[in-house]
Structure formats: C-alpha cells, structure tokens
Amino acid sequence: MPAGHGLRSRTRDLFARGFRKKGTIPLSTYLKTYRIGEYVDVKVNGAIHKGMPHKFYHGRTGQVWNVTKRAIGVEVNKQVGNRIIKKRIHVRVEHVQPSRCTEEFKLRKKKNDQLKAEAKARGEVISTKRQPEGPKPGFMVEGATLETVTPIPYDVVNDLKGGY
Amino acid sequence: MAFVKAQKTKAYFKRFQVKFKRRREGKTDYRARIRLINQDKNKYNTPKYRFVVRFTNKDIIAQITSASIAGDMVLAAAYAHELPHYGLEVGLTNYAAAYCTGLLLARRVLKKLEMDDEYQGNVEATGEDFSVEPEESRRPFRALLDVGLIKTTTGNRVFGALKGALDGGLDIPHSDKRFAGFSKESKKLDAEVHHKYIYGGHVAAYMRTLMEDEPEKYQSHFSEYTKRGIEPDGIEEVYKKVHAAIRANPTPKKSEKQPPKEHKRYNLKKLTYEERKAKLIERLNALNSAAGPDDEDDEDD
C-alpha cells in the first residue's frame, strides 16, 4: 500500500512533543492576549488536537487579523507557483506564540524617541539612523621583533647524501 | 548476599519527567484549573474571577482570585479564624461557619468594589436557592466556584460557603443539586433541611442526642461550647447575630505586627560579588608584599 498524503502525513516528528515536555501544557499559553496586527509564530502543540493548523504553517510567522473565543486568525504568506499569497488561517491559541521579530524594532523606536526628546531639550539636532559597521580602524602591532629570512645557496654535496 | 538488580538506574532518572510542582505536591488539579482560568481571547485582559474555597483541619479559606502570568492576584480573602471578631468562637470549620465565611467574603468584595448597597443579596437566610438579580446600573460580580481537590458530594461544606457567597450578593453559576438537603429521590432541594444546616441545626441535634445518651462524651466533645454558654437551642441565635455583624462591617481588621526579632547568626553571611572581589585583591596584595621583599625579580602577572 502506498503512503497516503493525509492532512497530518509526515508529521510524526514535527508534531511530537519535546523530550521530557509531555503532559499538561503550561498555563501561560492560555493567559497571553493577542491583538489584531501583532506578529505571531505558529508552532503546533501536538498535545492539543483541536484547532491545529496544517503542517505547512508550522514555523511560519504572520499577523493577527481576527480574535475569537479560543482561536486566533493569522495571515501567513505562502508561495503558490510563481506568486506569494497571503493566507488567512484560524489557529487555537495553544499553537501560537507571540513573535519576537519586531521586539528589536520596538525597543529601538522607544530609545530613539527618548534620545530625540533629550536632544530637543538641549536644542541639538541628532540623527538616530543606524549606520553599517565601517572598516576596522588601524592599529600598531605591539611586541614585534624583526627577523630577516634569506634563502641559502643550493648545496649539491649535502643534499645528495640521501642517495642518488 | 543475593544480587539485587538496581531498580532505578541512572538511565531511569535521566528519562524521568517530573510533573508540575503543584501536581507533585498534590495541591492543584491542572485539568480543572485550565478550564477555570481560560478567558475568551476576544475579551482580552478582562479578569476571570474564581471563588476559591479551601478547608484545612482548623480553618476555612475563601478567596476571590484572578490569574495572571506573574501569579494569581487575590482581590479579597476571608478566613474562618476571623469569625471571632463577629461573635463566633467555636465550630469554625462546620457547615454554618463555611456559610459565614462565604458571606463575609462576598460582603467584603462588594464593599471593596462599592457595590454593597446595590447588591444586598439574601438578607434573611432561608435554605432556598437564591440567585442575584441584575440591578440597573452595574451587573453583579461574577465568579466561578473553585473547589480544588475535594469530592463534590451533596452536603459538602464548600457548598455551604457557596451558599454564603450567593446570599451575600455574588453571581456564581450553580445548581442546588449539591446543597445539604437535596434529596436524590424527589430531585428537589428541601429548603427546611438546608436552613437547619446553615444555622448549625445539625450540630444542635447532635448536642441534644449526646446530652441524653452520653453526657460524659458531650462534656468532652462540646466543652468549648459549654464554656461559652452555648446551648443547643441557642445556636441559631448565635449564627443570626454573626450574619448581622458580618453585614454591618465586613472590612478586615489590620492586626498590629511587631518587626521580626533579630536572631543570632549561626552561619556566615554570604558575601556580595563586590566584597569577594575586594577580598581577592587584598589577598593578592598581601601575597605580593610578602613575596616582594624576598625576591626582587620581575614577576609575571
């Protein structure tokens, strides 16, 4: 009999719970709130059978477009042929984690706002743009001794000692 | 000596998955907890309150709690050991005391949220099933009963506490199936029997039986009652007074606590990181100054 292509085919390891992480799932998953527009990671929890997304979406990140009683609507990009479609799926909250992809951006935004406010108070104009890493500065090499190496003239007699 | 095969090898321990801490302690039923705490996602941060009732051997603990990732937040709590302030000094873990504790908690919460004038609840405690009617301005305070790990049999004391909270004015979804006095045959709650339990009638009946049949046992068992002059016929009056006192002033009394006594330290206090670094520098300097005068060579650091 050939192997089938069912909904959960080839997910034996993908949906498996981790080593020593089986059983009751921690309650913080149920206490997190999600708002529309936030970024979330879809990560299937094999212990909860309801509201599971298809295996394609495992590991994808998308934005929240809908919030219902027990599930969240996530809009995920999927490449179909030669184009990328935004697909809207509904996933139970156990299979969703808040994404940290925008965390660095949000922190930088806060810091920049603070820097700008301070600069305005001082009356300066600052640029908060990120600059790429430039070439490394030059430096003096410490503790270097000079050793001049010259080639020695070819000595036929000694080199033929091995045999000819 | 017979060879005993080691039952719990190193491999066993390596693969062993411990249950959650509170499950190991046998204190939390996570299956029930998940269902009690789970709030609809489209209600975002609206708290879902639990009416938690727990019994110890000598005390009753009733709390209104809401869950958060940092830990559960207690909105208000009432203990049976506070009932002496309201005039009840004996029998602090019986059905009637549970009713008083539930009532005290309900009035406390409503007072805290300034809803106590609107929602008086059932002032005259009959044993009938009573549910709060929603008033015009605010909806009643809703909580869900959390029994913990006890067996929910008919007539259990947690339902006494539940009845106290309901009569106090809280909105707790319930059915009268488990109140004391519900009969399985007729499938109805006998309000008379429940009324008896709420006012300690079952305790009074036992007192009367013992007084007739075994006076010595009565003396030993109910010595605290007789010390305070509580007769079987006067028990109902006592509880009526306690209910009135609770409704009059449910605010908790703050007890004066002395600052803790300083004890002698029997072990050394742990040093901070700064202190440890300073000590190391001192030791190195001492070593260098001791070794320095001996030989004046260039020492590597």
Tab-separated table of C-alpha atoms in Angstrom:
chain	number	residue	atom	x	y	z
A	1	MET	CA	0.000	0.000	0.000
A	2	PRO	CA	1.422	3.396	-0.889
A	3	ALA	CA	1.960	6.041	1.788
A	4	GLY	CA	-1.019	8.384	1.977
A	5	HIS	CA	-0.981	12.179	1.728
A	6	GLY	CA	-3.441	12.877	4.548
A	7	LEU	CA	-3.688	16.073	6.478
A	8	ARG	CA	-1.166	15.042	9.105
A	9	SER	CA	1.048	12.908	6.897
A	10	ARG	CA	4.798	13.060	7.550
A	11	THR	CA	4.268	14.833	10.887
A	12	ARG	CA	5.476	12.047	13.166
A	13	ASP	CA	8.454	14.071	14.399
A	14	LEU	CA	7.212	17.544	13.534
A	15	PHE	CA	4.196	17.407	15.853
A	16	ALA	CA	5.895	15.345	18.539
A	17	ARG	CA	6.254	16.918	21.962
A	18	GLY	CA	9.814	17.513	23.136
A	19	PHE	CA	11.860	15.223	25.345
A	20	ARG	CA	10.500	15.377	28.900
A	21	LYS	CA	7.962	18.040	27.894
A	22	LYS	CA	4.908	15.816	27.583
A	23	GLY	CA	1.683	16.061	29.540
A	24	THR	CA	-0.084	19.143	30.854
A	25	ILE	CA	0.844	22.256	28.936
A	26	PRO	CA	1.896	25.323	30.942
A	27	LEU	CA	-0.951	27.691	31.685
A	28	SER	CA	0.797	30.828	30.444
A	29	THR	CA	-0.239	29.809	26.904
A	30	TYR	CA	-3.831	30.474	27.868
A	31	LEU	CA	-3.130	33.718	29.703
A	32	LYS	CA	-1.436	35.560	26.829
A	33	THR	CA	-3.544	38.105	24.952
A	34	TYR	CA	-3.266	38.794	21.239
A	35	ARG	CA	-4.379	41.952	19.477
A	36	ILE	CA	-5.074	42.460	15.795
A	37	GLY	CA	-1.926	43.435	13.931
A	38	GLU	CA	0.541	41.718	16.260
A	39	TYR	CA	3.058	39.273	14.852
A	40	VAL	CA	2.743	35.672	15.999
A	41	ASP	CA	4.677	32.469	15.354
A	42	VAL	CA	2.666	29.378	14.504
A	43	LYS	CA	4.094	26.373	16.340
A	44	VAL	CA	1.921	23.295	16.569
A	45	ASN	CA	1.402	21.724	20.002
A	46	GLY	CA	0.836	18.037	19.297
A	47	ALA	CA	-0.923	17.510	22.632
A	48	ILE	CA	-3.888	19.695	21.618
A	49	HIS	CA	-5.711	18.112	18.732
A	50	LYS	CA	-8.295	20.829	18.103
A	51	GLY	CA	-7.595	23.890	16.045
A	52	MET	CA	-4.345	22.554	14.619
A	53	PRO	CA	-3.050	24.313	11.527
A	54	HIS	CA	-1.786	22.308	8.539
A	55	LYS	CA	1.847	21.214	8.798
A	56	PHE	CA	2.850	23.809	6.188
A	57	TYR	CA	2.213	26.613	8.651
A	58	HIS	CA	4.377	25.134	11.385
A	59	GLY	CA	7.190	27.606	11.912
A	60	ARG	CA	5.603	30.427	9.933
A	61	THR	CA	5.107	33.928	11.270
A	62	GLY	CA	2.157	36.116	10.405
A	63	GLN	CA	-0.035	38.922	11.653
A	64	VAL	CA	-3.209	38.538	13.661
A	65	TRP	CA	-6.289	39.536	11.680
A	66	ASN	CA	-9.053	38.060	13.872
A	67	VAL	CA	-9.577	37.132	17.530
A	68	THR	CA	-12.327	34.695	18.515
A	69	LYS	CA	-13.219	32.921	21.742
A	70	ARG	CA	-10.498	30.281	21.740
A	71	ALA	CA	-8.635	30.871	18.488
A	72	ILE	CA	-6.738	33.494	16.567
A	73	GLY	CA	-6.836	34.309	12.884
A	74	VAL	CA	-3.327	34.557	11.449
A	75	GLU	CA	-2.437	35.859	7.992
A	76	VAL	CA	0.573	33.910	6.669
A	77	ASN	CA	2.462	34.182	3.376
A	78	LYS	CA	2.503	31.087	1.188
A	79	GLN	CA	4.253	30.693	-2.134
A	80	VAL	CA	1.917	29.114	-4.670
A	81	GLY	CA	3.604	28.620	-8.022
A	82	ASN	CA	5.116	31.885	-9.109
A	83	ARG	CA	3.479	34.187	-6.549
A	84	ILE	CA	3.059	34.606	-2.812
A	85	ILE	CA	-0.459	34.516	-1.456
A	86	LYS	CA	-1.485	35.868	1.959
A	87	LYS	CA	-3.427	33.006	3.513
A	88	ARG	CA	-5.810	33.512	6.425
A	89	ILE	CA	-5.996	30.616	8.856
A	90	HIS	CA	-7.619	30.170	12.237
A	91	VAL	CA	-5.494	28.537	14.883
A	92	ARG	CA	-6.180	27.749	18.538
A	93	VAL	CA	-4.071	29.733	20.976
A	94	GLU	CA	-2.125	26.659	22.068
A	95	HIS	CA	-0.465	26.545	18.654
A	96	VAL	CA	0.566	30.190	18.647
A	97	GLN	CA	3.346	32.130	20.349
A	98	PRO	CA	3.960	35.874	20.353
A	99	SER	CA	6.728	36.620	17.858
A	100	ARG	CA	9.885	38.421	18.841
A	101	CYS	CA	10.648	39.546	15.292
A	102	THR	CA	9.581	43.123	15.993
A	103	GLU	CA	10.981	43.249	19.516
A	104	GLU	CA	14.290	44.836	18.496
A	105	PHE	CA	12.465	47.369	16.334
A	106	LYS	CA	10.085	48.358	19.132
A	107	LEU	CA	12.958	48.800	21.604
A	108	ARG	CA	14.889	50.907	19.109
A	109	LYS	CA	11.794	53.032	18.486
A	110	LYS	CA	11.440	53.711	22.185
A	111	LYS	CA	15.087	54.515	22.620
A	112	ASN	CA	15.116	56.828	19.601
A	113	ASP	CA	12.068	58.692	20.836
A	114	GLN	CA	13.805	59.175	24.164
A	115	LEU	CA	17.063	60.356	22.520
A	116	LYS	CA	15.190	62.746	20.264
A	117	ALA	CA	13.291	64.210	23.206
A	118	GLU	CA	16.529	64.716	25.146
A	119	ALA	CA	18.211	66.299	22.121
A	120	LYS	CA	15.250	68.617	21.603
A	121	ALA	CA	15.507	69.685	25.224
A	122	ARG	CA	19.185	70.502	24.679
A	123	GLY	CA	18.423	72.202	21.363
A	124	GLU	CA	20.600	69.846	19.281
A	125	VAL	CA	19.768	68.006	16.094
A	126	ILE	CA	20.799	64.346	16.182
A	127	SER	CA	20.500	61.543	13.695
A	128	THR	CA	19.171	58.284	15.085
A	129	LYS	CA	19.776	56.387	11.857
A	130	ARG	CA	21.543	53.054	12.134
A	131	GLN	CA	24.934	53.071	10.409
A	132	PRO	CA	26.504	49.949	8.942
A	133	GLU	CA	29.733	48.722	10.512
A	134	GLY	CA	32.604	50.501	8.853
A	135	PRO	CA	36.128	49.197	8.183
A	136	LYS	CA	38.103	48.474	11.337
A	137	PRO	CA	40.486	51.249	12.485
A	138	GLY	CA	44.202	50.845	12.090
A	139	PHE	CA	46.412	49.827	14.997
A	140	MET	CA	50.064	49.428	15.883
A	141	VAL	CA	51.338	45.877	16.339
A	142	GLU	CA	52.934	45.537	19.772
A	143	GLY	CA	55.888	43.403	20.737
A	144	ALA	CA	57.044	42.609	17.209
A	145	THR	CA	60.656	41.732	16.539
A	146	LEU	CA	62.094	41.841	13.055
A	147	GLU	CA	63.594	38.637	11.712
A	148	THR	CA	65.021	38.775	8.186
A	149	VAL	CA	64.905	35.477	6.349
A	150	THR	CA	67.082	34.862	3.260
A	151	PRO	CA	67.374	31.764	1.129
A	152	ILE	CA	70.640	29.759	1.428
A	153	PRO	CA	72.590	28.823	-1.775
A	154	TYR	CA	71.877	25.332	-3.059
A	155	ASP	CA	74.471	22.895	-1.645
A	156	VAL	CA	74.757	19.916	-4.056
A	157	VAL	CA	77.008	17.697	-1.891
A	158	ASN	CA	74.878	17.760	1.270
A	159	ASP	CA	71.572	17.347	-0.481
A	160	LEU	CA	72.686	14.253	-2.381
A	161	LYS	CA	73.625	12.467	0.925
A	162	GLY	CA	70.319	10.703	0.959
A	163	GLY	CA	71.156	8.691	-2.124
A	164	TYR	CA	71.063	9.019	-5.857
B	1	MET	CA	24.238	-11.911	49.847
B	2	ALA	CA	21.837	-12.178	46.909
B	3	PHE	CA	22.489	-9.892	43.988
B	4	VAL	CA	19.751	-7.256	43.855
B	5	LYS	CA	19.270	-5.704	40.452
B	6	ALA	CA	19.208	-1.925	40.779
B	7	GLN	CA	15.647	-0.948	40.000
B	8	LYS	CA	16.067	2.790	39.436
B	9	THR	CA	19.183	3.083	37.302
B	10	LYS	CA	20.860	6.264	36.140
B	11	ALA	CA	19.028	5.847	32.841
B	12	TYR	CA	15.694	5.880	34.666
B	13	PHE	CA	16.489	9.190	36.292
B	14	LYS	CA	17.754	10.669	33.044
B	15	ARG	CA	14.480	9.942	31.309
B	16	PHE	CA	12.216	10.791	34.226
B	17	GLN	CA	9.905	13.743	33.559
B	18	VAL	CA	8.753	15.434	36.750
B	19	LYS	CA	5.153	16.604	36.906
B	20	PHE	CA	4.429	20.257	37.627
B	21	LYS	CA	5.468	21.282	41.141
B	22	ARG	CA	1.958	21.821	42.424
B	23	ARG	CA	0.911	18.491	40.957
B	24	ARG	CA	3.786	16.784	42.753
B	25	GLU	CA	2.623	18.451	45.961
B	26	GLY	CA	-0.877	17.232	45.170
B	27	LYS	CA	-2.347	20.718	45.567
B	28	THR	CA	-3.532	21.749	42.105
B	29	ASP	CA	-5.779	19.953	39.628
B	30	TYR	CA	-4.449	21.377	36.357
B	31	ARG	CA	-7.229	19.928	34.235
B	32	ALA	CA	-9.780	21.885	36.248
B	33	ARG	CA	-7.522	24.921	36.509
B	34	ILE	CA	-7.104	25.263	32.753
B	35	ARG	CA	-10.865	25.246	32.322
B	36	LEU	CA	-11.427	27.772	35.119
B	37	ILE	CA	-8.789	30.227	34.009
B	38	ASN	CA	-9.220	30.186	30.264
B	39	GLN	CA	-10.681	33.546	29.235
B	40	ASP	CA	-12.167	34.203	25.810
B	41	LYS	CA	-9.498	35.780	23.646
B	42	ASN	CA	-11.918	38.378	22.364
B	43	LYS	CA	-12.306	39.586	25.948
B	44	TYR	CA	-8.571	40.397	26.045
B	45	ASN	CA	-7.472	41.428	29.533
B	46	THR	CA	-10.824	41.152	31.329
B	47	PRO	CA	-10.106	39.192	34.520
B	48	LYS	CA	-11.966	35.961	35.179
B	49	TYR	CA	-12.532	35.650	38.928
B	50	ARG	CA	-12.565	32.357	40.835
B	51	PHE	CA	-14.284	31.896	44.169
B	52	VAL	CA	-11.707	29.640	45.819
B	53	VAL	CA	-12.714	27.653	48.909
B	54	ARG	CA	-10.223	25.516	50.773
B	55	PHE	CA	-10.531	23.683	54.080
B	56	THR	CA	-7.728	22.913	56.472
B	57	ASN	CA	-8.139	20.961	59.672
B	58	LYS	CA	-8.877	24.067	61.730
B	59	ASP	CA	-9.603	26.836	59.248
B	60	ILE	CA	-11.590	27.760	56.154
B	61	ILE	CA	-10.016	29.917	53.445
B	62	ALA	CA	-12.213	31.730	50.927
B	63	GLN	CA	-10.667	33.967	48.255
B	64	ILE	CA	-11.651	35.798	45.104
B	65	THR	CA	-8.711	35.315	42.751
B	66	SER	CA	-7.830	36.149	39.157
B	67	ALA	CA	-4.993	34.521	37.229
B	68	SER	CA	-2.027	36.246	35.642
B	69	ILE	CA	1.303	35.055	34.265
B	70	ALA	CA	3.177	36.548	37.228
B	71	GLY	CA	0.904	34.677	39.649
B	72	ASP	CA	-2.677	34.682	40.835
B	73	MET	CA	-3.894	38.022	42.205
B	74	VAL	CA	-6.184	37.847	45.224
B	75	LEU	CA	-8.906	40.500	45.150
B	76	ALA	CA	-10.280	39.726	48.616
B	77	ALA	CA	-9.965	36.924	51.153
B	78	ALA	CA	-11.864	35.754	54.217
B	79	TYR	CA	-10.786	33.216	56.819
B	80	ALA	CA	-12.776	31.318	59.405
B	81	HIS	CA	-10.262	32.421	62.050
B	82	GLU	CA	-11.615	35.991	61.570
B	83	LEU	CA	-15.092	34.944	62.706
B	84	PRO	CA	-14.288	35.512	66.423
B	85	HIS	CA	-14.376	39.252	65.567
B	86	TYR	CA	-18.014	38.789	64.545
B	87	GLY	CA	-19.030	36.773	67.555
B	88	LEU	CA	-18.432	33.148	66.518
B	89	GLU	CA	-15.714	31.460	68.519
B	90	VAL	CA	-16.423	27.749	68.300
B	91	GLY	CA	-17.125	25.330	65.493
B	92	LEU	CA	-15.033	27.253	62.974
B	93	THR	CA	-14.952	24.531	60.317
B	94	ASN	CA	-18.557	23.358	60.192
B	95	TYR	CA	-21.184	23.970	57.516
B	96	ALA	CA	-22.533	27.037	59.311
B	97	ALA	CA	-19.064	28.547	59.688
B	98	ALA	CA	-18.435	27.913	55.979
B	99	TYR	CA	-21.641	29.814	55.236
B	100	CYS	CA	-20.418	32.701	57.411
B	101	THR	CA	-17.029	32.749	55.704
B	102	GLY	CA	-18.614	32.798	52.238
B	103	LEU	CA	-20.946	35.578	53.332
B	104	LEU	CA	-18.062	37.568	54.808
B	105	LEU	CA	-16.058	37.274	51.600
B	106	ALA	CA	-18.993	38.318	49.442
B	107	ARG	CA	-19.752	41.411	51.520
B	108	ARG	CA	-16.047	42.280	51.609
B	109	VAL	CA	-15.669	42.111	47.840
B	110	LEU	CA	-18.823	44.095	47.196
B	111	LYS	CA	-17.767	46.741	49.686
B	112	LYS	CA	-14.331	46.950	48.054
B	113	LEU	CA	-15.944	47.466	44.648
B	114	GLU	CA	-18.573	49.841	46.119
B	115	MET	CA	-21.422	47.601	45.027
B	116	ASP	CA	-22.572	46.648	48.524
B	117	ASP	CA	-25.577	48.995	48.589
B	118	GLU	CA	-26.897	47.804	45.251
B	119	TYR	CA	-26.439	44.092	45.819
B	120	GLN	CA	-27.665	43.194	49.278
B	121	GLY	CA	-28.261	39.578	48.375
B	122	ASN	CA	-30.471	37.435	50.567
B	123	VAL	CA	-30.534	39.194	53.940
B	124	GLU	CA	-32.755	36.622	55.644
B	125	ALA	CA	-31.054	33.269	55.113
B	126	THR	CA	-33.639	30.652	54.217
B	127	GLY	CA	-32.350	27.463	52.664
B	128	GLU	CA	-33.933	28.169	49.312
B	129	ASP	CA	-31.960	28.533	46.137
B	130	PHE	CA	-31.249	32.247	45.640
B	131	SER	CA	-29.651	33.894	42.600
B	132	VAL	CA	-28.764	37.578	42.364
B	133	GLU	CA	-30.959	39.765	40.170
B	134	PRO	CA	-29.066	42.209	37.958
B	135	GLU	CA	-29.670	45.822	39.044
B	136	GLU	CA	-29.926	48.800	36.709
B	137	SER	CA	-26.501	50.408	36.984
B	138	ARG	CA	-23.972	47.602	37.242
B	139	ARG	CA	-24.062	43.908	36.511
B	140	PRO	CA	-23.485	41.661	39.536
B	141	PHE	CA	-19.964	40.485	40.424
B	142	ARG	CA	-19.391	37.162	38.721
B	143	ALA	CA	-17.043	34.463	39.985
B	144	LEU	CA	-16.658	30.756	39.326
B	145	LEU	CA	-16.536	28.251	42.171
B	146	ASP	CA	-13.140	26.551	42.522
B	147	VAL	CA	-13.418	23.568	44.859
B	148	GLY	CA	-9.875	22.271	44.447
B	149	LEU	CA	-9.395	18.583	45.032
B	150	ILE	CA	-12.357	17.720	47.254
B	151	LYS	CA	-15.109	15.281	46.362
B	152	THR	CA	-18.234	17.264	45.490
B	153	THR	CA	-20.795	15.207	47.338
B	154	THR	CA	-24.210	16.553	48.362
B	155	GLY	CA	-23.954	18.490	51.581
B	156	ASN	CA	-20.219	19.224	51.399
B	157	ARG	CA	-19.087	22.314	53.293
B	158	VAL	CA	-17.788	24.047	50.151
B	159	PHE	CA	-21.389	24.353	49.083
B	160	GLY	CA	-22.122	25.917	52.438
B	161	ALA	CA	-19.525	28.555	51.593
B	162	LEU	CA	-21.028	28.842	48.118
B	163	LYS	CA	-24.473	29.471	49.618
B	164	GLY	CA	-22.972	32.126	51.889
B	165	ALA	CA	-21.436	33.912	48.918
B	166	LEU	CA	-24.653	33.682	46.908
B	167	ASP	CA	-26.699	35.120	49.762
B	168	GLY	CA	-24.019	37.790	50.120
B	169	GLY	CA	-24.757	39.016	46.605
B	170	LEU	CA	-22.213	37.392	44.276
B	171	ASP	CA	-23.205	35.908	40.941
B	172	ILE	CA	-21.831	32.364	40.907
B	173	PRO	CA	-23.283	29.888	38.414
B	174	HIS	CA	-24.522	26.909	40.393
B	175	SER	CA	-27.250	24.355	40.798
B	176	ASP	CA	-28.973	23.363	44.022
B	177	LYS	CA	-28.154	19.683	43.438
B	178	ARG	CA	-25.258	19.634	45.929
B	179	PHE	CA	-26.658	21.727	48.773
B	180	ALA	CA	-27.333	19.964	52.076
B	181	GLY	CA	-30.940	18.891	51.978
B	182	PHE	CA	-31.225	17.952	48.327
B	183	SER	CA	-32.807	14.529	48.033
B	184	LYS	CA	-31.925	12.295	45.132
B	185	GLU	CA	-35.356	10.644	45.092
B	186	SER	CA	-37.527	13.688	44.815
B	187	LYS	CA	-34.836	15.659	42.913
B	188	LYS	CA	-35.697	18.769	44.923
B	189	LEU	CA	-33.893	20.849	47.495
B	190	ASP	CA	-35.593	20.678	50.897
B	191	ALA	CA	-35.190	24.297	51.987
B	192	GLU	CA	-36.023	23.394	55.604
B	193	VAL	CA	-33.127	20.967	55.918
B	194	HIS	CA	-30.730	23.397	54.266
B	195	HIS	CA	-31.908	26.149	56.603
B	196	LYS	CA	-31.185	23.815	59.505
B	197	TYR	CA	-27.605	23.246	58.306
B	198	ILE	CA	-26.957	26.929	57.675
B	199	TYR	CA	-27.867	27.737	61.291
B	200	GLY	CA	-25.997	24.796	62.772
B	201	GLY	CA	-29.107	22.747	63.384
B	202	HIS	CA	-27.270	19.510	62.694
B	203	VAL	CA	-24.710	20.377	65.384
B	204	ALA	CA	-27.518	21.234	67.815
B	205	ALA	CA	-29.242	17.910	67.113
B	206	TYR	CA	-26.015	16.015	67.857
B	207	MET	CA	-25.564	18.019	71.046
B	208	ARG	CA	-29.064	17.044	72.188
B	209	THR	CA	-28.522	13.341	71.404
B	210	LEU	CA	-25.226	13.293	73.301
B	211	MET	CA	-26.651	15.149	76.292
B	212	GLU	CA	-29.314	12.420	76.669
B	213	ASP	CA	-27.286	9.322	75.842
B	214	GLU	CA	-23.647	10.020	76.725
B	215	PRO	CA	-23.250	13.048	78.964
B	216	GLU	CA	-19.503	12.428	79.530
B	217	LYS	CA	-18.802	12.413	75.801
B	218	TYR	CA	-20.921	15.543	75.471
B	219	GLN	CA	-18.792	17.258	78.112
B	220	SER	CA	-15.513	16.300	76.447
B	221	HIS	CA	-16.625	16.977	72.863
B	222	PHE	CA	-18.521	20.237	73.329
B	223	SER	CA	-16.509	21.598	76.249
B	224	GLU	CA	-15.736	24.865	74.406
B	225	TYR	CA	-19.415	25.357	73.676
B	226	THR	CA	-20.417	24.893	77.312
B	227	LYS	CA	-17.563	27.152	78.413
B	228	ARG	CA	-19.138	29.968	76.397
B	229	GLY	CA	-22.615	29.013	77.480
B	230	ILE	CA	-23.863	27.951	74.031
B	231	GLU	CA	-26.884	25.682	74.372
B	232	PRO	CA	-28.318	23.564	71.518
B	233	ASP	CA	-31.406	25.795	71.418
B	234	GLY	CA	-29.349	28.986	71.308
B	235	ILE	CA	-27.149	28.048	68.356
B	236	GLU	CA	-29.465	29.527	65.742
B	237	GLU	CA	-29.481	32.862	67.576
B	238	VAL	CA	-25.690	32.905	67.651
B	239	TYR	CA	-25.436	32.472	63.920
B	240	LYS	CA	-28.143	35.063	63.241
B	241	LYS	CA	-26.108	37.576	65.238
B	242	VAL	CA	-22.943	36.640	63.357
B	243	HIS	CA	-24.664	37.161	59.984
B	244	ALA	CA	-25.885	40.573	61.098
B	245	ALA	CA	-22.447	41.555	62.394
B	246	ILE	CA	-20.860	40.479	59.103
B	247	ARG	CA	-23.298	42.534	57.056
B	248	ALA	CA	-22.769	45.523	59.335
B	249	ASN	CA	-18.981	45.729	58.954
B	250	PRO	CA	-17.238	43.309	56.612
B	251	THR	CA	-13.929	45.226	56.366
B	252	PRO	CA	-10.955	43.187	57.635
B	253	LYS	CA	-9.166	44.321	60.773
B	254	LYS	CA	-5.498	45.119	60.381
B	255	SER	CA	-3.521	43.412	63.134
B	256	GLU	CA	-0.537	45.169	64.649
B	257	LYS	CA	2.626	43.223	63.806
B	258	GLN	CA	5.911	43.795	65.593
B	259	PRO	CA	9.005	43.917	63.389
B	260	PRO	CA	10.654	40.465	63.459
B	261	LYS	CA	13.160	39.825	66.234
B	262	GLU	CA	16.845	39.796	65.353
B	263	HIS	CA	18.255	36.292	65.818
B	264	LYS	CA	21.875	35.302	66.445
B	265	ARG	CA	23.518	34.163	63.203
B	266	TYR	CA	24.893	30.637	63.443
B	267	ASN	CA	26.426	30.522	59.973
B	268	LEU	CA	28.495	33.024	57.987
B	269	LYS	CA	26.658	35.588	55.912
B	270	LYS	CA	27.218	35.165	52.147
B	271	LEU	CA	29.457	37.895	50.703
B	272	THR	CA	28.400	40.004	47.746
B	273	TYR	CA	30.278	39.967	44.443
B	274	GLU	CA	31.934	43.305	45.277
B	275	GLU	CA	33.039	42.051	48.675
B	276	ARG	CA	34.503	38.866	47.228
B	277	LYS	CA	36.472	40.810	44.573
B	278	ALA	CA	37.797	43.210	47.239
B	279	LYS	CA	38.871	40.265	49.380
B	280	LEU	CA	40.748	38.724	46.463
B	281	ILE	CA	42.588	41.983	45.718
B	282	GLU	CA	43.547	42.262	49.385
B	283	ARG	CA	44.901	38.698	49.398
B	284	LEU	CA	46.904	39.258	46.227
B	285	ASN	CA	48.408	42.475	47.583
B	286	ALA	CA	49.317	40.709	50.817
B	287	LEU	CA	50.950	37.851	48.880
B	288	ASN	CA	52.847	40.237	46.614
B	289	SER	CA	54.105	42.352	49.504
B	290	ALA	CA	55.173	39.177	51.367
B	291	ALA	CA	56.895	37.697	48.297
B	292	GLY	CA	58.172	41.080	47.057
B	293	PRO	CA	60.697	41.788	49.820
B	294	ASP	CA	62.063	38.201	49.364
B	295	ASP	CA	62.975	38.356	45.668
B	296	GLU	CA	63.061	41.489	43.570
B	297	ASP	CA	62.711	39.724	40.172
B	298	ASP	CA	60.252	40.789	37.547
B	299	GLU	CA	57.174	38.712	38.277
B	300	ASP	CA	54.625	37.895	35.617
B	301	ASP	CA	51.137	38.974	36.482
